[in-house]
Each structure stands twice: as structure tokens, then as C-alpha cells.
Coordinates of C-alpha atoms and ligand atoms in Angstrom, one line a residue:
X1 CA 59.5 -59.1 3.4
X2 CA 60.4 -57.6 6.7
X3 CA 63.0 -59.5 8.7
X4 CA 61.9 -60.8 12.0
X5 CA 64.8 -59.7 14.0
X6 CA 64.6 -60.3 17.7
X7 CA 66.8 -57.5 18.8
X8 CA 66.4 -57.3 22.4
X9 CA 68.5 -54.1 22.5
X10 CA 65.6 -52.4 20.7
X11 CA 63.0 -54.5 22.2
X12 CA 63.5 -53.6 25.7
X13 CA 63.9 -50.2 27.0
X14 CA 66.2 -49.8 29.9
X15 CA 65.3 -47.6 32.8
X16 CA 62.6 -45.1 32.3
X17 CA 62.7 -42.2 34.7
X18 CA 59.2 -41.2 35.5
X19 CA 57.9 -38.0 36.7
X20 CA 55.2 -38.8 39.2
X21 CA 52.7 -36.0 39.1
X22 CA 52.3 -35.5 42.8
X23 CA 53.4 -32.9 45.3
X24 CA 56.7 -34.5 45.8
X25 CA 58.3 -36.1 42.8
X26 CA 60.1 -39.3 43.1
X27 CA 61.9 -40.6 40.1
X28 CA 61.2 -44.3 39.9
X29 CA 62.7 -46.6 37.3
X30 CA 60.2 -49.0 36.0
X31 CA 61.3 -51.7 33.5
X32 CA 58.9 -52.1 30.5
X33 CA 59.2 -52.4 26.8
X34 CA 60.2 -49.3 24.9
X35 CA 57.2 -47.0 24.0
X36 CA 54.9 -48.5 26.6
X37 CA 53.3 -46.1 29.1
X38 CA 53.3 -46.8 32.7
X39 CA 49.5 -47.2 32.7
X40 CA 49.8 -50.1 30.1
X41 CA 52.9 -51.7 31.6
X42 CA 51.0 -54.5 33.3
X43 CA 49.9 -55.8 29.8
X44 CA 53.6 -56.5 29.0
X45 CA 54.9 -59.0 31.5
X46 CA 58.4 -60.1 30.8
X47 CA 58.7 -63.7 29.7
X48 CA 54.9 -64.2 29.5
X49 CA 52.9 -64.5 26.3
X50 CA 51.5 -61.2 25.2
X51 CA 47.9 -60.8 24.1
X52 CA 47.4 -58.0 21.6
X53 CA 45.5 -55.2 23.4
X54 CA 42.5 -55.7 21.0
X55 CA 42.5 -59.3 22.0
X56 CA 43.0 -60.5 18.4
X57 CA 45.9 -62.9 19.1
X58 CA 48.5 -64.0 21.6
X59 CA 52.2 -64.0 20.8
X60 CA 55.3 -64.9 22.6
X61 CA 56.9 -62.1 24.6
X62 CA 60.0 -61.9 22.4
X63 CA 57.9 -60.8 19.5
X64 CA 57.2 -57.5 21.2
X65 CA 59.2 -54.6 19.6
X66 CA 60.9 -57.1 17.2
X67 CA 60.2 -54.7 14.3
X68 CA 57.5 -56.9 12.9
X69 CA 53.8 -56.1 13.2
X70 CA 51.9 -59.0 14.7
X71 CA 48.9 -57.2 16.2
X72 CA 46.3 -55.5 14.1
X73 CA 46.1 -52.7 16.7
X74 CA 49.9 -52.3 16.6
X75 CA 50.1 -53.0 20.3
X76 CA 53.0 -55.4 19.9
X77 CA 55.3 -52.7 18.4
X78 CA 55.0 -49.7 20.7
X79 CA 58.7 -49.0 20.3
X80 CA 59.3 -49.5 16.6
X81 CA 57.7 -48.0 13.5
X82 CA 56.7 -51.5 12.2
X83 CA 52.9 -51.1 12.8
X84 CA 51.3 -48.2 10.8
X85 CA 48.8 -47.6 13.6
X86 CA 51.1 -48.1 16.6
X87 CA 51.7 -45.4 19.1
X88 CA 54.9 -44.6 21.1
X89 CA 54.9 -43.2 24.5
X90 CA 57.5 -40.7 25.6
X91 CA 57.8 -40.2 29.3
X92 CA 59.3 -36.7 28.9
X93 CA 60.4 -36.5 32.5
X94 CA 60.4 -32.9 33.6
X95 CA 57.7 -32.0 31.1
X96 CA 54.5 -33.7 29.8
X97 CA 54.3 -37.4 28.8
X98 CA 53.0 -37.7 25.2
X99 CA 52.0 -40.4 22.7
X100 CA 53.3 -40.0 19.2
X101 CA 52.4 -42.1 16.1
X102 CA 55.0 -44.9 16.0
X103 CA 55.8 -44.0 12.4
X104 CA 57.7 -41.1 13.8
X105 CA 60.2 -43.3 15.6
X106 CA 63.7 -42.9 14.3
X107 CA 62.5 -40.7 11.5
X108 CA 65.3 -38.2 12.2
X109 CA 62.9 -35.6 13.7
X110 CA 62.9 -35.0 17.5
X111 CA 59.3 -35.4 18.6
X112 CA 59.8 -36.2 22.3
X113 CA 61.5 -33.6 24.4
X114 CA 63.4 -36.4 26.1
X115 CA 64.7 -37.6 22.6
X116 CA 63.6 -41.2 23.2
X117 CA 61.8 -41.4 19.8
X118 CA 65.2 -41.1 18.0
X119 CA 67.1 -43.8 19.8
X120 CA 68.5 -45.4 16.6
X121 CA 68.4 -42.8 13.9
X122 CA 71.6 -41.0 14.5
X123 CA 69.6 -37.8 15.0
X124 CA 70.9 -35.8 17.9
X125 CA 67.9 -35.1 20.2
X126 CA 69.1 -33.6 23.4
X127 CA 66.7 -33.8 26.4
X128 CA 65.0 -30.4 26.6
X129 CA 62.2 -31.5 28.9
X130 CA 63.5 -29.8 32.0
X131 CA 63.9 -26.5 30.1
X132 CA 60.5 -26.8 28.6
X133 CA 59.0 -27.8 31.9
X134 CA 60.6 -24.8 33.6
X135 CA 59.2 -22.4 31.0
X136 CA 55.8 -23.9 31.1
X137 CA 55.8 -23.8 34.8
X138 CA 56.6 -20.1 34.7
X139 CA 53.6 -19.5 32.5
X140 CA 51.5 -21.6 34.6
X141 CA 52.7 -19.9 37.7
X142 CA 51.7 -16.5 36.2
X143 CA 48.3 -18.0 35.3
X144 CA 48.0 -19.3 38.8
X145 CA 48.7 -15.9 40.3
X146 CA 45.9 -14.5 38.2
X147 CA 43.7 -17.4 39.1
X148 CA 44.5 -16.9 42.8
X149 CA 43.4 -13.3 42.7
X150 CA 40.6 -14.0 40.4
X151 CA 39.4 -16.8 42.5
X152 CA 39.2 -14.5 45.5
X153 CA 37.2 -12.0 43.5
X154 CA 35.0 -14.9 42.3
X155 CA 34.1 -15.7 45.9
X156 CA 33.0 -12.1 46.4
X157 CA 31.0 -12.3 43.2
X158 CA 29.3 -15.4 44.5
X159 CA 28.5 -13.7 47.8
X160 CA 27.1 -10.6 46.0
X161 CA 25.1 -12.8 43.7
X162 CA 23.6 -14.6 46.6
X163 CA 22.7 -11.4 48.3
X164 CA 21.4 -9.9 45.1
X165 CA 19.2 -12.9 44.4
X166 CA 17.7 -12.8 47.8
X167 CA 17.0 -9.1 47.5
X168 CA 15.5 -9.5 44.1
X169 CA 13.3 -12.4 45.3
X170 CA 12.1 -10.2 48.2
X171 CA 11.5 -7.3 45.8
X172 CA 9.5 -9.6 43.6
X173 CA 7.3 -10.6 46.5
X174 CA 6.7 -6.9 47.3
X175 CA 5.9 -6.2 43.7
X176 CA 3.5 -9.1 43.6
X177 CA 1.6 -7.6 46.5
X178 CA 1.6 -4.1 45.0
X179 CA 0.4 -5.6 41.7
X180 CA -2.5 -7.2 43.4
X181 CA -3.5 -3.9 45.0
X182 CA -3.1 -2.1 41.7
X183 CA -5.2 -4.7 39.9
X184 CA -8.0 -4.2 42.4
X185 CA -7.7 -0.4 42.1
X186 CA -7.8 -0.7 38.3
X187 CA -10.9 -2.7 38.4
X188 CA -12.6 -0.3 40.9
X189 CA -11.6 2.7 38.7
X190 CA -12.9 0.8 35.6
X191 CA -16.3 0.6 37.3
X192 CA -16.2 4.3 38.2
X193 CA -15.1 5.2 34.7
X194 CA -17.9 3.1 33.1
X195 CA -20.4 4.5 35.5
X196 CA -19.3 8.0 34.5
X197 CA -19.2 7.3 30.8
X198 CA -22.7 6.0 30.5
X199 CA -24.5 9.4 31.4
X200 CA -21.7 11.2 29.5
X201 CA -22.5 9.2 26.3
X202 CA -26.3 9.8 26.7
X203 CA -25.8 13.5 27.3
X204 CA -23.5 13.8 24.3
X205 CA -25.9 11.9 22.1
X206 CA -28.8 14.2 23.3
X207 CA -26.7 17.2 22.4
X208 CA -25.8 15.8 19.0
X209 CA -29.3 14.9 18.3
X210 CA -30.6 18.4 19.1
X211 CA -27.9 19.8 16.9
X212 CA -28.9 17.4 14.0
X213 CA -32.5 18.5 14.4
X214 CA -31.4 22.1 14.4
X215 CA -29.3 21.6 11.3
X216 CA -32.2 19.8 9.6
X217 CA -34.5 22.8 10.4
X218 CA -31.9 25.2 9.0
X219 CA -31.5 23.1 5.9
X220 CA -35.3 22.9 5.4
X221 CA -35.5 26.7 5.8
X222 CA -32.8 27.3 3.3
X223 CA -34.3 24.8 0.9
X224 CA -37.6 26.6 1.2
X225 CA -36.0 29.9 0.5
X226 CA -34.2 28.5 -2.5
X227 CA -37.4 26.9 -3.8
X228 CA -39.2 30.2 -3.6
X229 CA -36.2 31.9 -5.3
X230 CA -36.2 29.3 -8.1
X231 CA -40.0 29.5 -8.5
X232 CA -39.7 33.2 -9.1
X233 CA -36.8 32.6 -11.5
X234 CA -38.8 30.0 -13.4
X235 CA -41.9 32.1 -13.5
X236 CA -40.7 34.3 -16.3
X237 CA -44.0 35.9 -17.0
X238 CA -44.6 36.5 -13.3
X239 CA -48.2 35.0 -13.4
X240 CA -47.7 33.0 -10.2
X241 CA -47.4 29.7 -12.1
X242 CA -44.5 27.7 -13.6
X243 CA -45.6 26.6 -17.0
X244 CA -44.3 23.8 -19.3
X245 CA -42.4 26.3 -21.5
X246 CA -40.9 28.0 -18.5
X247 CA -39.6 24.8 -17.2
X248 CA -38.3 23.7 -20.6
X249 CA -36.1 26.8 -20.7
X250 CA -33.9 24.8 -18.3
X251 CA -32.4 22.1 -20.5
X252 CA -30.3 20.7 -17.6
X253 CA -33.6 19.2 -16.4
X254 CA -33.8 16.9 -19.4
X255 CA -35.0 13.8 -17.7
X256 CA -33.4 11.2 -19.9
X257 CA -30.4 13.4 -20.6
X258 CA -30.7 12.7 -24.4
X259 CA -30.0 16.4 -25.2
X260 CA -33.6 17.3 -25.8
X261 CA -35.9 18.4 -22.9
X262 CA -39.3 17.6 -24.4
X263 CA -42.6 18.9 -23.4
X264 CA -43.6 15.4 -22.3
X265 CA -40.6 15.2 -20.0
X266 CA -41.4 18.7 -18.6
X267 CA -45.0 17.6 -18.0
X268 CA -43.8 14.5 -16.2
X269 CA -41.8 16.8 -13.9
X270 CA -44.9 19.0 -13.4
X271 CA -46.9 16.0 -12.3
X272 CA -48.9 15.6 -15.5
X273 CA -50.3 19.2 -15.5
X274 CA -49.3 22.1 -17.7
X275 CA -48.5 24.5 -14.9
X276 CA -48.0 24.6 -11.1
X277 CA -48.5 27.2 -8.5
X278 CA -46.2 27.7 -5.5
X279 CA -47.9 24.9 -3.5
X280 CA -47.8 22.3 -6.3
X281 CA -44.2 23.4 -7.1
X282 CA -43.0 21.9 -3.8
X283 CA -43.4 18.4 -5.3
X284 CA -41.7 19.6 -8.5
X285 CA -38.8 21.1 -6.6
X286 CA -38.0 17.8 -4.9
X287 CA -37.6 16.3 -8.4
X288 CA -35.5 19.0 -9.9
X289 CA -33.4 20.6 -7.2
X290 CA -30.4 18.4 -7.7
X291 CA -30.1 19.2 -11.4
X292 CA -31.4 22.7 -11.4
X293 CA -28.9 25.4 -12.3
X294 CA -29.9 28.9 -11.5
X295 CA -29.8 31.4 -14.3
X296 CA -27.3 33.6 -12.5
X297 CA -25.0 30.6 -12.3
X298 CA -25.2 30.0 -16.1
X299 CA -24.5 33.7 -16.7
X300 CA -21.4 33.6 -14.6
X301 CA -20.3 30.6 -16.5
X302 CA -20.7 32.2 -19.9
X303 CA -18.9 35.4 -18.8
X304 CA -15.8 33.4 -18.2
X305 CA -13.4 32.7 -21.1
X306 CA -11.1 29.9 -20.7
X307 CA -9.8 26.9 -22.6
X308 CA -12.0 23.8 -22.4
X309 CA -10.3 20.9 -20.6
X310 CA -9.4 17.9 -22.7
X311 CA -12.1 15.2 -22.8
X312 CA -10.0 12.6 -21.2
X313 CA -9.2 14.7 -18.2
X314 CA -11.2 13.4 -15.4
X315 CA -10.2 16.1 -12.9
X316 CA -12.3 19.2 -12.4
X317 CA -10.3 22.2 -11.4
X318 CA -11.4 25.8 -11.3
X319 CA -8.9 28.5 -12.0
X320 CA -6.4 28.8 -9.3
X321 CA -7.1 25.3 -8.2
X322 CA -5.0 23.6 -10.8
X323 CA -2.1 22.2 -8.9
X324 CA 1.4 23.0 -10.2
X325 CA 3.3 20.2 -11.9
X326 CA 5.3 18.0 -9.5
X327 CA 3.7 19.7 -6.6
X328 CA 1.4 17.0 -5.5
X329 CA 2.5 16.6 -1.9
X330 CA 0.1 16.5 0.9
X331 CA 0.4 20.1 1.9
X332 CA -0.3 21.3 -1.5
X333 CA -3.2 19.0 -1.8
X334 CA -4.6 20.4 1.4
X335 CA -4.3 23.9 0.1
X336 CA -6.3 22.9 -3.0
X337 CA -8.9 21.3 -0.9
X338 CA -9.1 24.4 1.3
X339 CA -9.5 26.6 -1.7
X340 CA -12.2 24.4 -3.1
X341 CA -14.1 24.6 0.2
X342 CA -13.7 28.4 0.3
X343 CA -15.1 28.7 -3.2
X344 CA -18.0 26.6 -2.3
X345 CA -18.6 28.8 0.7
X346 CA -18.8 31.8 -1.7
X347 CA -21.3 29.9 -3.7
X348 CA -19.1 30.0 -6.7
X349 CA -21.0 28.1 -9.4
X350 CA -18.0 27.7 -11.6
X351 CA -16.4 24.5 -10.5
X352 CA -17.5 22.2 -13.3
X353 CA -16.0 21.4 -16.6
X354 CA -16.8 23.9 -19.3
X355 CA -17.8 21.2 -21.8
X356 CA -19.8 19.0 -19.6
X357 CA -23.4 19.0 -18.5
X358 CA -23.6 21.4 -15.6
X359 CA -23.2 19.7 -12.2
X360 CA -24.1 21.4 -9.0
X361 CA -22.2 19.9 -6.2
X362 CA -24.1 19.1 -3.0
X363 CA -23.5 21.7 -0.5
X364 CA -21.7 20.8 2.6
X365 CA -24.2 21.0 5.5
X366 CA -21.6 21.6 8.2
X367 CA -20.3 24.6 6.5
X368 CA -23.7 26.0 5.8
X369 CA -25.0 25.3 9.3
X370 CA -21.9 26.3 11.2
X371 CA -20.3 24.4 14.0
X372 CA -22.0 22.5 16.7
X373 CA -22.8 24.8 19.6
X374 CA -20.9 24.1 22.9
X375 CA -22.2 21.6 25.3
X376 CA -24.6 22.9 27.9
X377 CA -23.2 23.1 31.5
X378 CA -24.8 19.9 32.6
X379 CA -23.4 17.9 29.7
X380 CA -20.0 19.5 30.1
X381 CA -20.0 18.6 33.8
X382 CA -20.7 15.0 32.8
X383 CA -18.0 15.0 30.2
X384 CA -15.5 16.5 32.7
X385 CA -16.4 13.9 35.3
X386 CA -16.0 11.1 32.8
X387 CA -12.7 12.5 31.5
X388 CA -11.4 12.6 35.1
X389 CA -12.4 9.1 35.7
X390 CA -10.8 8.0 32.4
X391 CA -7.6 9.7 33.3
X392 CA -7.5 8.1 36.8
X393 CA -8.2 4.8 35.2
X394 CA -5.5 5.2 32.5
X395 CA -2.9 6.4 35.0
X396 CA -3.5 3.5 37.3
X397 CA -3.5 1.0 34.5
X398 CA -0.2 2.5 33.2
X399 CA 1.3 2.1 36.7
X400 CA 0.1 -1.5 36.7
X401 CA 1.7 -2.2 33.3
X402 CA 5.0 -0.6 34.5
X403 CA 5.0 -2.7 37.6
X404 CA 4.2 -5.8 35.6
X405 CA 7.1 -5.1 33.3
X406 CA 9.4 -4.6 36.3
X407 CA 8.2 -7.9 37.8
X408 CA 8.7 -9.7 34.5
X409 CA 12.2 -8.5 34.1
X410 CA 13.0 -9.3 37.7
X411 CA 11.6 -12.8 37.2
X412 CA 13.6 -13.2 34.0
X413 CA 16.8 -12.1 35.8
X414 CA 16.3 -14.4 38.9
X415 CA 15.5 -17.4 36.7
X416 CA 18.5 -17.0 34.4
X417 CA 21.4 -19.4 34.4
X418 CA 24.3 -17.4 35.8
X419 CA 26.6 -20.3 36.4
X420 CA 26.9 -23.0 39.1
X421 CA 27.1 -20.5 41.9
X422 CA 25.6 -17.5 40.1
X423 CA 29.1 -16.1 39.7
X424 CA 28.2 -14.6 36.3
X425 CA 25.2 -12.7 37.7
X426 CA 27.2 -9.5 38.1
X427 CA 27.5 -9.3 34.3
X428 CA 23.7 -8.9 33.8
X429 CA 22.8 -5.2 33.1
X430 CA 26.5 -4.4 32.2
X431 CA 28.0 -3.8 28.8
X432 CA 31.7 -4.1 27.8
X433 CA 33.2 -2.3 24.8
X434 CA 36.1 -3.1 22.6
X435 CA 37.1 -0.5 20.0
X436 CA 38.9 -1.9 16.9
X437 CA 40.2 0.1 14.0
X438 CA 36.8 0.1 12.2
X439 CA 34.1 -0.7 14.8
X440 CA 33.2 -0.5 18.5
X441 CA 32.1 -4.0 19.5
X442 CA 29.9 -4.1 22.6
X443 CA 29.1 -7.2 24.6
X444 CA 26.1 -6.9 27.0
X445 CA 26.3 -10.3 28.6
X446 CA 23.0 -12.3 28.6
X447 CA 21.5 -9.7 26.3
X448 CA 23.3 -9.0 23.1
X449 CA 26.4 -8.3 21.1
X450 CA 26.6 -5.3 18.7
X451 CA 28.9 -3.7 16.2
X452 CA 28.9 0.1 15.7
X453 CA 31.0 1.7 12.9
X454 CA 33.5 4.2 14.4
X455 CA 32.9 6.6 11.6
X456 CA 29.2 6.8 12.4
X457 CA 26.2 4.8 11.2
X458 CA 23.8 2.5 12.9
X459 CA 24.5 -0.3 15.3
X460 CA 24.4 -3.8 13.9
X461 CA 23.2 -6.7 16.1
X462 CA 25.7 -9.5 16.1
X463 CA 23.3 -11.7 18.0
X464 CA 21.1 -11.9 21.1
X465 CA 21.7 -14.1 24.1
X466 CA 21.2 -17.7 23.2
X467 CA 22.8 -20.2 25.6
X468 CA 25.9 -21.5 27.3
X469 CA 27.8 -23.3 24.7
X470 CA 31.0 -24.8 26.2
X471 CA 32.0 -28.4 25.9
X472 CA 30.4 -31.0 28.2
X473 CA 31.7 -30.6 31.7
X474 CA 32.8 -27.0 30.9
X475 CA 29.6 -25.4 29.5
X476 CA 30.2 -22.1 31.3
X477 CA 33.3 -21.3 29.2
X478 CA 31.5 -20.3 26.0
X479 CA 28.5 -18.0 25.4
X480 CA 26.5 -18.1 22.2
X481 CA 24.6 -15.1 20.9
X482 CA 22.4 -15.8 17.9
X483 CA 20.0 -14.4 15.4
X484 CA 21.7 -11.1 14.8
X485 CA 21.1 -8.9 11.7
X486 CA 20.9 -11.0 8.6
X487 CA 24.1 -11.1 6.6
X488 CA 23.7 -10.1 2.9
X489 CA 23.2 -13.4 1.1
X490 CA 24.3 -15.2 4.2
X491 CA 23.2 -16.3 7.6
X492 CA 22.1 -14.2 10.5
X493 CA 25.0 -12.8 12.4
X494 CA 26.1 -14.8 15.4
X495 CA 28.8 -14.4 18.1
X496 CA 30.7 -16.9 20.1
X497 CA 32.2 -15.5 23.3
X498 CA 35.0 -17.5 24.8
X499 CA 35.5 -16.8 28.5
X500 CA 38.8 -16.9 30.3
X501 CA 39.8 -16.4 33.9
X502 CA 41.1 -12.9 34.5
X503 CA 41.2 -10.3 37.3
X504 CA 39.5 -7.8 35.1
X505 CA 36.1 -8.1 33.3
X506 CA 37.0 -7.1 29.8
X507 CA 36.6 -8.0 26.1
X508 CA 40.2 -8.7 25.0
X509 CA 39.6 -9.4 21.4
X510 CA 37.0 -9.6 18.6
X511 CA 37.5 -11.3 15.3
X512 CA 35.3 -12.4 12.4
X513 CA 36.7 -15.9 11.6
X514 CA 34.1 -16.3 8.9
X515 CA 31.8 -13.7 7.4
X516 CA 29.1 -12.6 9.9
X517 CA 30.3 -15.1 12.5
X518 CA 32.2 -13.3 15.2
X519 CA 34.4 -14.6 18.0
X520 CA 35.0 -12.6 21.2
X521 CA 37.4 -13.3 24.0
X522 CA 36.3 -12.1 27.4
X523 CA 38.0 -12.3 30.7
X524 CA 36.2 -12.5 34.0
X525 CA 37.1 -13.5 37.5
X526 CA 33.9 -15.6 37.5
X527 CA 35.8 -18.2 35.5
X528 CA 38.8 -18.4 37.8
X529 CA 39.3 -21.8 39.5
X530 CA 41.0 -22.5 42.7
X531 CA 44.7 -22.6 41.7
X532 CA 45.0 -25.8 43.7
X533 CA 42.9 -27.6 41.1
X534 CA 44.9 -26.2 38.2
X535 CA 47.5 -28.2 36.1
X536 CA 49.3 -30.7 38.4
X537 CA 52.6 -29.6 36.6
X538 CA 52.5 -26.6 38.8
X539 CA 53.0 -28.7 41.9
X540 CA 55.8 -30.7 40.6
X541 CA 59.4 -30.0 41.4
X542 CA 61.3 -29.8 38.2
Ligands
MAN601 C1 29.3 -5.3 7.7 C2 29.9 -5.8 9.0 C3 30.9 -6.9 8.7 C4 30.3 -7.9 7.9 C5 29.7 -7.4 6.6 C6 28.9 -8.4 5.9 O1 30.2 -4.6 7.0 O2 28.9 -6.3 9.8 O3 31.4 -7.4 10.0 O4 31.3 -8.9 7.5 O5 28.7 -6.4 7.0 O6 28.4 -7.9 4.7

């Protein structure tokens, strides 16, 4: 059981010198219970009953600081450690007033620079507040110097941003007007182009059609010549007819491909008769020309001695066409294709498997009939005119696209949040580097953060501009860059940029507090405040 001592020596604090945080400090002695701050003094009226600050109960004044906890919120024991949740106020004249947990009262450790927390522990706690205050003031004065100069720069930045914004808005209006004109020009040129392309298309089609017809005529002529040649070849006895037996000598014409070319099958091909003359052969030719192998081809085949290909080999290569092992890259393949084409040009019959039924590949018309003749002058003029119209259209359309891009980036810039007075606008389109031992970190404000290895290698995105991320009331003190390159088995890289007031615009440090989450510190005059609004401590006389 705790004794309820009513020790007024403890209970009542004598004079508390207070530092009034105003331009001129006047030390005023205000009587109040120990551990009570000036702002709460009026709750503790000497001689009057005290109501716990949480309103839970009312006690007589002499139970304040009697080393017995009466109030649940600890408010009756601000100057003793009796309540576990109590808090003790040290005035710390000459430095900053602070609240400490009342459990630290008289624990032998100096928590308050004025030593008031150790009034009964025997610990020696000299008052260091003035010294501390002086040092802090020096630091603050230095900061104030910086802030002063930075704040002047900031005013210039604000003016520049204002001018820049006006210029950009005016430029956007000009660009809008040019865009409209260009759009009209593009539409006019599209009409011109389409008007020129119509006759061009017709003329080209006419030319192509004529070329197709010509090719068909050449093909027909060649086919007739071959038919006549084959007729002579088949007509072994030279009687002007191709007979059943003569036809049967060509086993490749075996209709059902069962290995035996019967008389019946041969008759079927001859249209039911036993022999045909050159006129009747025309119908027969149509039936057999795809299968027919001329005797000269067969002879060439038999003259060659080479190993048959294995049955399961589905590729057909003639000698010299067999690609070398491993060498199956595109270039080599093209070479093989070229050779193949060349051999076909020479009418080399030997491009089928030795063991297989003879196959005669369809001839390539284009090669046989040559290349399409050049356009006639009239068609060429139409093509040239259409081409010119196309180029003019494309060029104007490209100019329109460029202008549109310019306009969009201008709009993006003018609608960005560059701070309450656009003081951060000057950072747009700038980048700031910080080399570390391993990397060069680069901050391009409102765009992105990157990391580039010093020893070479590609740049890694540590995030693209996300949003202002400072605490409420101070949002313009932190920038967040998100969605950088994915971290292996982790999140996408992201960077937090903490801004500080500084005369220079510079990245002062970069760290990676946790894997793939980066922290940058960046100074800029844009964050400098009017030094008059800085810590009131600066304006105190210590
Ligand atoms: C790279 C760098 C590091 C990062 C690792 C994560 O080495 O981007 O900053 O921690 O990747 O794997």
C-alpha cells in the first residue's frame, strides 16, 4: 500500500521561470503545482477541489502531487511518479519546454535540461538549458541564413514560373491555331492524294492485267511447244499417232498409282480410243502434263550415281543443295533457295528423291516469263503524281503529329502541380545527378529517378513521377516516384525524395533503406520559408 503523504514540499513547485516565446522575453514566475505546464495551470487552482482532467472524479486540492494516484488519467500527479500514465512538464527555460513520462521523475537520470525532474533523487542535474539553447540557436541561425538567401531565390523562382507559365499558355494558344490550320491542310491534301491515287490504281491495274495476259499467252505458247515436243517423243514409231502402247511406256502416268499402268488406264487417258493424232492429243496432254516425265529427264536421272536418301527423310535436296550441318541460318537458307531456283531455271530435272515416284515441280511463271515490263509513260506520270501527293500528305501529317505532341507536353507541363506558387516549376526539364561509389543516381523532377552502374551497364528505373507525398499541411516536402523496374522477387522499385531548403538545387544523398526502396535528399530554394516564420526560438533572447 502506498502511503498517502501530503507533502506540500513536493506537492507545490515554487517559482517556475518561464521563457515566453516572444520577441522580448520576460521571465515571469507563475505559481502552479510541480510538473504542470503553463497552459494547464488554470485547472489547478490552489485551495479549490480539483477535477481530474478526464472528468472522472473530483478530489481535494491537497491530493495533487501527494504521491498517490487518484485520477485514471494521472492528472492529479503531474509532479510525482505515482501514476503510470502521468506526464511531467519541464519548463526548460532557455531551451524548449518538454513533457516527459512521470515515471522518469526522480529516477536518477536527468531528462530535463533544467534538472527539475530530479528534484528529490540526489542526482546532480545542472541546468544546461541556456547552453543547449545557445547551441541550437547557432544552428538555427545558420539555417535562417540559408533560408533567408533561399527565400530570396524562391521569390525569383516564383516570378520566373509566373512568366514561364504565361509564355507557355500563350504558346499553347498559338500552337492550337497552327494545329487547326494544319488539320485543314492535312484534310485538303488527303483529298488531293485520294484523287491522285484513284487513276494511279486504275492505270497500275490496267498495266498488270496486260502483263498477266501477256504472261498467259507466253505460257500457252510454251505449253503448246512442249505438247508438240512430247507428242513427238511419245510417237515412237513416228506414224503421227500416239498409241496405247506408246503411252504405256510412261509408267509415271499410271492413273491409280498402283505400280502398274494398264492398257485400260492408258485408254482412259486417250479418251477411250486406241490412238490419238496431234489434234486429239491436246485433250490427252491436259490430263498428263503434270505427271509426264520426258525421256531425256529420265535418262539424266539414271546417269547419276548417288546414294538413295533414307525413307524417313522428307527433305528433297539435290547435290550441292544439301545444307551443311549446323548451318541453318537465314543467309544459308537463302543461298539454298537461290540455288534451287537457279537449277530450275536450267531445267534440271534432277531435284526429286531417287527412290520416289518422279515428281516434276511446277515451273515458276515469273521466271519463265521474265519481269513485268516498265510502266508506260502515262501510267508512270500518274504514279509520280500520286507519289508526290502522298509525300506532301505524309509530310504535313507528320508536322501535325509533331505539333500535337508539342501541345500535349505543353499542356501537361502547364497543368502540373508545381507547388502553391509554382516555385518548383523550374525543376521540370532538369536532371540532377549524385554519384555514389557504385552508381550514378539521377533525379529528373516530375519525370523519373534512375540508377546507372558506374562500371557500365544499363540504367535502372527507380520510379516515375507519382505525387507529392508530404504530411498534411506540408505536402510539398516529399516527392514520390513509383513503378520503377521490378525488383527480383520483390516489389517495383520506388523512390521517396525528401526536400529541404537550400541555396543550391542538388541531390545531397541517396540511400536504399530497404531493398528496392530508395530515399533521396534534395535541397532546393523552392522550399525555403521566410525566416521570420521559422522556429520562434530564433527570436528569443537567451
Ligand atoms: C540492383 C540495384 C540495387 C538493388 C538490387 C536488387 O543491384 O538496383 O539497388 O537492391 O538490384 O536486386
